[in-house]
């Protein structure tokens, strides 16, 4: 970072120019991955969705929040909990935190 530009609006870029330099390039108060301009940038990708309610594709797989399978067991993404597990699908239909064949409710199914 250029110390001559610290706090100088003339040095600000129109958008974040680098997402891993520790500098607020566009002077919006947000640095690197905290800046929405860096959403989807490989430097800011998490290995899995880190928040299911922030409107950001945290793991850069093209799926945002509740559309990402990583969020299927998140309470914010559940619309209906069934009184039973649907064993044929890898989802947590009964909202007990266990998906498909990993749920003991499915132990009687031959394919589990």
CSV table of C-alpha atoms in Angstrom, one decimal:
chain,number,residue,atom,x,y,z
A,1,UNK,CA,0.0,0.0,0.0
A,2,UNK,CA,1.2,3.5,-0.8
A,3,UNK,CA,1.4,5.5,2.4
A,4,UNK,CA,1.0,8.7,0.4
A,5,UNK,CA,-2.5,7.6,-0.5
A,6,UNK,CA,-3.7,6.8,3.0
A,7,UNK,CA,-7.0,8.7,3.4
A,8,UNK,CA,-6.6,10.4,0.0
A,9,UNK,CA,-9.9,10.1,-2.0
A,10,UNK,CA,-8.0,10.8,-5.2
A,11,UNK,CA,-6.2,7.4,-4.8
A,12,UNK,CA,-9.5,5.5,-4.5
A,13,UNK,CA,-10.4,3.1,-7.2
A,14,UNK,CA,-14.0,2.8,-8.4
A,15,UNK,CA,-14.2,-0.8,-7.1
A,16,UNK,CA,-12.0,-3.1,-5.0
A,17,UNK,CA,-9.0,-3.8,-7.3
A,18,UNK,CA,-7.4,-6.6,-5.3
A,19,UNK,CA,-9.2,-8.9,-2.9
A,20,UNK,CA,-6.1,-10.1,-1.0
A,21,UNK,CA,-3.9,-7.1,-0.4
A,22,UNK,CA,-5.2,-5.9,3.0
A,23,UNK,CA,-6.1,-2.5,1.5
A,24,UNK,CA,-9.5,-0.8,1.1
A,25,UNK,CA,-8.8,0.0,-2.6
A,26,UNK,CA,-12.2,1.7,-3.2
A,27,UNK,CA,-12.3,3.6,0.1
A,28,UNK,CA,-15.7,2.3,1.1
A,29,UNK,CA,-14.5,1.1,4.5
A,30,UNK,CA,-14.5,-2.6,3.6
A,31,UNK,CA,-11.2,-4.4,3.0
A,32,UNK,CA,-10.7,-7.4,0.7
A,33,UNK,CA,-13.1,-10.2,1.3
A,34,UNK,CA,-15.3,-8.1,3.5
A,35,UNK,CA,-16.1,-5.9,0.5
A,36,UNK,CA,-19.1,-7.2,-1.6
A,37,UNK,CA,-17.1,-6.3,-4.7
A,38,UNK,CA,-14.9,-9.3,-3.9
A,39,UNK,CA,-17.8,-11.8,-3.7
A,40,UNK,CA,-17.0,-14.8,-5.9
A,41,UNK,CA,-13.3,-14.0,-6.1
A,42,UNK,CA,-11.3,-17.1,-5.5
A,43,UNK,CA,-9.2,-15.4,-2.8
A,44,UNK,CA,-12.5,-15.1,-0.8
A,45,UNK,CA,-14.0,-18.6,-1.3
A,46,UNK,CA,-14.6,-20.8,1.7
A,47,UNK,CA,-14.5,-24.6,1.3
A,48,UNK,CA,-18.2,-24.7,2.1
A,49,UNK,CA,-21.0,-22.2,2.5
A,50,UNK,CA,-20.2,-20.3,5.7
A,51,UNK,CA,-23.4,-18.4,6.1
A,52,UNK,CA,-26.8,-19.4,4.8
A,53,UNK,CA,-28.4,-16.0,5.1
A,54,UNK,CA,-26.0,-13.4,3.8
A,55,UNK,CA,-26.9,-13.4,0.1
A,56,UNK,CA,-23.4,-14.3,-0.9
A,57,UNK,CA,-22.0,-17.4,-2.6
A,58,UNK,CA,-19.4,-18.0,0.1
A,59,UNK,CA,-17.9,-21.2,-1.4
A,60,UNK,CA,-18.1,-19.9,-5.0
A,61,UNK,CA,-20.0,-22.9,-6.4
A,62,UNK,CA,-22.6,-20.7,-8.1
A,63,UNK,CA,-25.3,-21.4,-5.4
A,64,UNK,CA,-26.3,-18.8,-2.9
A,65,UNK,CA,-27.5,-19.5,0.6
A,66,UNK,CA,-30.5,-21.8,0.8
A,67,UNK,CA,-30.0,-22.8,-2.9
A,68,UNK,CA,-26.7,-24.4,-1.8
A,69,UNK,CA,-26.9,-28.0,-0.6
A,70,UNK,CA,-24.5,-27.1,2.2
A,71,UNK,CA,-27.3,-25.1,3.7
A,72,UNK,CA,-30.0,-27.8,3.5
A,73,UNK,CA,-29.9,-28.6,7.2
A,74,UNK,CA,-29.7,-24.9,8.3
A,75,UNK,CA,-32.9,-23.8,10.2
A,76,UNK,CA,-33.1,-20.6,8.1
A,77,UNK,CA,-33.5,-22.7,4.9
A,78,UNK,CA,-36.1,-25.2,6.2
A,79,UNK,CA,-39.6,-24.4,5.1
A,80,UNK,CA,-41.3,-27.6,6.1
A,81,UNK,CA,-40.2,-30.4,8.4
A,82,UNK,CA,-41.9,-33.7,7.8
A,83,UNK,CA,-42.7,-36.2,10.7
A,84,UNK,CA,-40.5,-38.8,8.9
A,85,UNK,CA,-37.3,-39.0,6.9
A,86,UNK,CA,-37.4,-39.3,3.1
A,87,UNK,CA,-34.6,-41.9,2.7
A,88,UNK,CA,-34.3,-41.9,-1.0
A,89,UNK,CA,-33.0,-38.3,-1.1
A,90,UNK,CA,-30.0,-36.9,0.6
A,91,UNK,CA,-31.9,-34.3,2.5
A,92,UNK,CA,-32.9,-33.8,6.1
A,93,UNK,CA,-36.7,-34.0,5.6
A,94,UNK,CA,-37.5,-34.4,9.3
A,95,UNK,CA,-35.2,-31.7,10.4
A,96,UNK,CA,-33.2,-33.8,12.9
A,97,UNK,CA,-29.8,-32.9,11.5
A,98,UNK,CA,-29.3,-36.2,9.7
A,99,UNK,CA,-29.7,-36.6,6.0
A,100,UNK,CA,-31.1,-39.6,4.0
A,101,UNK,CA,-29.4,-42.9,4.8
A,102,UNK,CA,-27.4,-41.3,7.7
A,103,UNK,CA,-30.6,-41.0,9.6
A,104,UNK,CA,-31.4,-44.1,11.7
A,105,UNK,CA,-35.0,-43.7,10.5
A,106,UNK,CA,-33.8,-45.1,7.2
A,107,UNK,CA,-32.0,-48.2,8.6
A,108,UNK,CA,-34.8,-50.5,7.3
A,109,UNK,CA,-34.3,-49.4,3.6
A,110,UNK,CA,-32.2,-52.0,1.7
A,111,UNK,CA,-30.3,-49.3,-0.2
A,112,UNK,CA,-29.1,-47.7,3.1
